[in-house]
Amino acid sequence: MASDMDTTRAVAIIVATSFLAAVACVRTARGVEYTFMKDAVQAPQVSYYDYIIVGGGTAGCPLAATLSQRFRVLLLERGGSPYDDERIGNMTRFADTLSDTSPGSPAQRFVSEDGVINSRPRVLGGGSCINAGFYTRASDEYVRDVGWDLEATTAAYRWVEDAVAFQPELGPWQAALERGLLEAGIAPQNGFTFDHLGGTKVGGSIFDAEGRRHTAADLLRYARADGLDVMLRARVAKILFNVRAGSRPVAHGVVFHDSQDQMHKAYLSNGHGNEIILSAGAMGSPQLLMLSGVGPADHLRSFGITLVLNQPAVGQGMADNPMNAIYVPSPSPVEVSLIQVVGITEVGSYIEGASGANWGIRRSGSGDNNQPRNFGMFSPQTGQLATVPPNQRTPEAIARAAEAMSQLDGSAFRGGFILEKILGPLSTGHLELRNRNPDDNPSVTFNYFAHPEDLRRCVAGVSIIERVIQSKAFVNFTYPYFSVETLLNMTAGFPVNLRPRHDNDSKSLEQFCKDTVMTIWHYHGGCLVGRVVDTEYRVIGVDALRVIDGSTFNASPGTNPQATVMMLGSPLPKESCPVTGPSLSLKNQEFRSVK
């Protein structure tokens, strides 16, 4: 029979990727009551606006706030309010949010055709409500490459940072990670900065000093109340086009349904420059274009969708930055921390980490010790990091696993993990419809590590993690009898995805990368600049329609995209007027890139 220590060691791998549980933490609801925010059941059957924004996420919220200063704006969000859901507002209940697979959950789970389990946001504020909170700008090189003005972009970042970004205070584990990265050669030491700088740095966080999350929904505080209507639980079915022979199709309205399945129509008011803006994310924006008749002709016709424009590039170029992690059990207590420190290497990978004791390990009932323990993303009930592999999740197996885990001491879950994620990536895939239901996830393939350079970057990143684990700085947070090979085997044994396993994971880092790949939710593409939208983010081939979100990115900006996505909707100083990136001129009522 295994000893208690053996049991502790074996079960410690259960927390190998607890990051994806912790990343769902969101700030405590602060009683925000926007007068312009309503449930879609209150929407009129027909309405008219200057701008209609589809998707109240990381890009849609700041865009709506900025545009409302001069225009009448409708923001349609398929999910609810982050301020009304106690699970979102209460950091200790993040596991409840991610394990909720109901139609109203703020996190909608999907599995890519690659076998990697993922989530897409379904809540006002979008991905900023379910991520790790790390805040960092794109590099100057990235900004120049996409054609944005560096000074204007910096000003736009600051607009976001004034509302949602903070300097984190490092605990012992994160401080050890910082020193370990420097010891591993990831220099120089850049201290705290929002900027993307090679070496080791402490990045920003959307968690404040009290641990409250600030999201893109908070940027709606900049809105002019009389200029904005936000409709929650508004599920957009399609974009409406005027199509005339010999003329370009013109977007002029949308059809959406409320939570009672009542249909509503919103139209653009008469006026030069009025437009519909898609900000539904890398999954939602290409999906909605296809459902509206803009996409690959044969694919759309196979679903009986009336073709508006044959655009084969819609849904192409889908990419997800692969993440691989090594779990490191700790003999010493560690603080609960999300992503705070990052090593920006010269080998094309970023090194980060998260730590904690008893992540998601609590009684389900408040103050009731007789209630079963909830193990967060490691619980048998949840999807990505469940202790029961997905193809074995019978009710009986789930019950047995839950009972076994409930008997474990909390020390079995003490430790942290160090992850690497690659820049880019260079590997890309595609998105296709499964059906005509906009509420259902489309089919997506990311083709992780299809490009050999991505695999090389992963191997180089994992090698750096090994040096950090073996560093003097990290000695208090590692067991001396756990070799790196043991840690690799422990991590590889955890069912983090639906991909097949191999016996040589600890011997071949290439195989380890392929077998243990996960998402860090930085997927992008599907409406790429130069293929689906032009440099002004106008959909090519139609009028009065733009896409403003991560689906337009050819590569993920910086070590985390959320700062850049929020920045897209922020206003420049008065003398400049437009928002940056796909910038909207509030003076001239037209979009143009800041160059």
C-alpha angles and dihedrals in degrees: 000000000000117000123244088256091053090050091049091050093048095048092044088079088066088078094046093115102023086138090088089058094046093047091068092068114119134186122274111268108256099201093267110180113181108193090212094056116097141157111263091240085076093055117111117249090246128022140166131219141166091233131019116197117195110206126033096213138116092312101027097059098055091041091054092048092051097044093047090068090075108011146042106262134187117201115194118198121181093206135056135262120291088216094061100051112083091198090060094043095047114070093204091060100055091114091060090057097050095042091052108102095173120124090255097052116127088227118056110200123218136170119219120225085252089069096250116135115227143164136223122201123254103181139083105277092035120209092359086074097057107031135093092266096239112154122197135143127241117260120267088244091057092049092051093045093057091047101249123144108253097215093047092047092051090053090050092051089053091054088058095042093054088065109031115012128089142170111254124221111232121230123206096276095049090044089053090050090052092051091043092055091052090048088051089057101260094139155205109046104235099179118207116348141141089216125100104245130164113250130036122329144161108239131205126270135209087220113093127216091277092053095253117144120232114202141186087267087069089064088069086079085081091061126109101240094215091052100054141062117185114195116196126205088021108149110198112216100185148331116256120228135193104224120189128171111262094013135092115259112260122209109225109160150349136238117221138171129217127221090275089054093247113151122237132180126209120191135191114254118240108272142108114273099013109147150173115239122202111212098156096124135246092307100037104041099056089040092054093046089056093046087052094053101263111118144059106348099218093046093050093046090053087066095043093251115155108242116238098167132000102230110162093183095067107110094015125118095038110169137174123192103238118229127202124182141189117213115222116195111213129218089200129062113266132199122248104254139162126204110319108136125052133184110210102201134197091234097071100262137101122221120210138152147199130201141187150142119238095001105187091351105128142113113277094227122064107253093347111121091184092069119097117263119256112220098191116218089354093059117111089238097063130077120228105039101020118147089229114068112243095246090054099048101122116153089251094052091048092051093049093049093048091051093048093049092048089064094057125103116243091243088075087070098046118116141057141252133232117214138191126204126183128235120245106353112231094199114089139180140173146259127227136177120259093191141333096274109111090201092063123082116253120230113267133184120190099179094218113212094000087133111066092221091063090055091047090053091050093051091049091049094049089050089056090050088055090055091049092051090051094046124115089237091064099044095108091056101050134070110239092222094055109092120200088250089057091050091050091051091048092051094044090053093062117097096236094148143006095257123117120263129228132206096235100061094120092045098046117045088191089061091043090055093050096044099045101037116143136172127255089195096253095124116147144160134070096119100047125184110255093022108051102005131029126233089278089055092246114146105253114243099018134071133232094022131105138169118221113176144071092299087080094057119108088194134011110265116240122324092314127021101208097089091053094045091052090045091060091074100043125109124241123228115294094263090058101039103184127095112249129255105017084015127196117212107223090193099050097028093231137107122246135158116253104244 
